[in-house]
Amino acid sequence: MSKADGPARAGWERTARRGRLPAAQWPTVLGLTVLWVLLWGTFSVADVLTGIVVGVVVCVVFPLPPIETQVRLRPVGLVRFVVRFVVDMAVSSWRVNRFILGRRPPLCAVLAVRMRSPSDLMLTATSVAVAAVPGSNVLDVHRASGTLYVHVMGAGEESERERARYEVLRLEDRVVRAFGSRADIAALDAWRDAGYPGDHGSGGGPDGRNGPWTRR
C-alpha cells in the first residue's frame, strides 16, 4: 500500500465508524420495530424485518443526542429519599382529603421553582417525583433555566406558596443526593454556599440568570 493510500484509508475508516449504529440506539430500533408491527396490525417475519430496517434508517438519519448516564446510586441517600417520599405522600394525601371534605374549594396557584442542579436527568427525575405527590402537578419545564412550573393545591396565602416551593426544592435535594453525580451534589452545595434565592424557596427567575450555572 502506498503512502497516498494511507489518508484515504483512514478517511474511509472514520466514515465507516460514523455510519455504525451506536449500541445505545438498539433499544430505540427495537421500540420502533414494535411500533411498526402494531401499526400494521399483523405479526409476520416480513413486518418484523421491515420494522428493523425502518428503525435502523431512522436512527442513522435522525440520530438521538447523547443521553446522560452519570447516575450514581447512593444507598444512604436512596433510603432517605424513599422514607421521606412515603411520608410526603401520606401528608399530601391527608391535605388533599382535607381540601375535598372542606366547605370551601381550595385556592390553587402556579409556582415557578428554579432547580439548582444543572443535570437534565436530575431535572426530569425531580419533575416526575413532584408530579407523583398528591396535590401538585408539573405543568411545564423550562429546560434552559431549569425551572419547574408547578400547580399546587391550597396555596392561597404567601406562606403556603413558600412552603410549596420549599417542598419542591427539598424533594430535588433528596433526588440528587440519592441518584446524582458528584457534579450534581456540588451544584446544590454551590447554591447553598452562595446564598442564592433558590435556597429560600423563591426559585429564581425563568430567564436563568439568578444562579451559578447556565444550561447549554
GROMACS .gro file of C-alpha atoms in nm, residues 86-174:
model
   89
   86VAL     CA    1  -4.351   0.789   5.163
   87VAL     CA    2  -4.404   1.042   5.441
   88ASP     CA    3  -4.464   1.321   5.187
   89MET     CA    4  -4.718   1.103   5.007
   90ALA     CA    5  -4.907   1.041   5.330
   91VAL     CA    6  -4.903   1.406   5.437
   92SER     CA    7  -5.004   1.530   5.092
   93SER     CA    8  -5.286   1.276   5.071
   94TRP     CA    9  -5.417   1.400   5.406
   95ARG     CA   10  -5.409   1.759   5.278
   96VAL     CA   11  -5.595   1.668   4.960
   97ASN     CA   12  -5.863   1.483   5.158
   98ARG     CA   13  -5.899   1.784   5.385
   99PHE     CA   14  -5.949   2.009   5.082
  100ILE     CA   15  -6.206   1.771   4.934
  101LEU     CA   16  -6.405   1.747   5.257
  102GLY     CA   17  -6.376   2.117   5.333
  103ARG     CA   18  -6.657   2.365   5.291
  104ARG     CA   19  -6.466   2.589   5.052
  105PRO     CA   20  -6.280   2.492   4.737
  106PRO     CA   21  -5.905   2.520   4.784
  107LEU     CA   22  -5.717   2.811   4.632
  108CYS     CA   23  -5.460   2.697   4.380
  109ALA     CA   24  -5.152   2.860   4.233
  110VAL     CA   25  -4.891   2.801   3.963
  111LEU     CA   26  -4.540   2.844   4.104
  112ALA     CA   27  -4.212   2.883   3.918
  113VAL     CA   28  -3.946   2.691   4.111
  114ARG     CA   29  -3.588   2.715   3.990
  115MET     CA   30  -3.395   2.391   4.024
  116ARG     CA   31  -3.035   2.402   4.141
  117SER     CA   32  -2.881   2.101   3.967
  118PRO     CA   33  -2.766   2.161   3.606
  119SER     CA   34  -2.835   1.799   3.509
  120ASP     CA   35  -3.124   1.736   3.270
  121LEU     CA   36  -3.159   1.388   3.415
  122MET     CA   37  -3.200   1.521   3.769
  123LEU     CA   38  -3.445   1.783   3.637
  124THR     CA   39  -3.655   1.508   3.480
  125ALA     CA   40  -3.637   1.285   3.788
  126THR     CA   41  -3.739   1.572   4.015
  127SER     CA   42  -4.033   1.667   3.794
  128VAL     CA   43  -4.156   1.307   3.797
  129ALA     CA   44  -4.126   1.289   4.176
  130VAL     CA   45  -4.310   1.621   4.219
  131ALA     CA   46  -4.591   1.508   3.989
  132ALA     CA   47  -4.627   1.185   4.189
  133VAL     CA   48  -4.704   1.372   4.511
  134PRO     CA   49  -5.081   1.430   4.554
  135GLY     CA   50  -5.187   1.791   4.531
  136SER     CA   51  -4.911   1.902   4.294
  137ASN     CA   52  -4.859   1.869   3.922
  138VAL     CA   53  -4.583   1.987   3.688
  139LEU     CA   54  -4.738   2.193   3.409
  140ASP     CA   55  -4.422   2.290   3.222
  141VAL     CA   56  -4.045   2.262   3.239
  142HIS     CA   57  -3.818   2.544   3.121
  143ARG     CA   58  -3.504   2.349   3.041
  144ALA     CA   59  -3.279   2.649   2.967
  145SER     CA   60  -3.310   2.776   3.324
  146GLY     CA   61  -3.411   2.451   3.493
  147THR     CA   62  -3.742   2.593   3.614
  148LEU     CA   63  -4.043   2.381   3.704
  149TYR     CA   64  -4.388   2.536   3.678
  150VAL     CA   65  -4.588   2.354   3.941
  151HIS     CA   66  -4.964   2.367   4.000
  152VAL     CA   67  -5.026   2.343   4.374
  153MET     CA   68  -5.349   2.299   4.569
  154GLY     CA   69  -5.404   2.503   4.883
  155ALA     CA   70  -5.165   2.787   4.800
  156GLY     CA   71  -5.384   3.087   4.865
  157GLU     CA   72  -5.150   3.260   5.108
  158GLU     CA   73  -4.789   3.358   5.054
  159SER     CA   74  -4.674   3.138   5.342
  160GLU     CA   75  -4.839   2.837   5.177
  161ARG     CA   76  -4.675   2.918   4.844
  162GLU     CA   77  -4.335   2.948   5.011
  163ARG     CA   78  -4.394   2.614   5.181
  164ALA     CA   79  -4.479   2.454   4.846
  165ARG     CA   80  -4.162   2.596   4.686
  166TYR     CA   81  -3.955   2.474   4.977
  167GLU     CA   82  -4.101   2.124   4.949
  168VAL     CA   83  -4.017   2.108   4.577
  169LEU     CA   84  -3.657   2.217   4.642
  170ARG     CA   85  -3.630   1.973   4.932
  171LEU     CA   86  -3.751   1.693   4.706
  172GLU     CA   87  -3.492   1.791   4.445
  173ASP     CA   88  -3.223   1.777   4.713
  174ARG     CA   89  -3.323   1.422   4.808
   0.00000   0.00000   0.00000
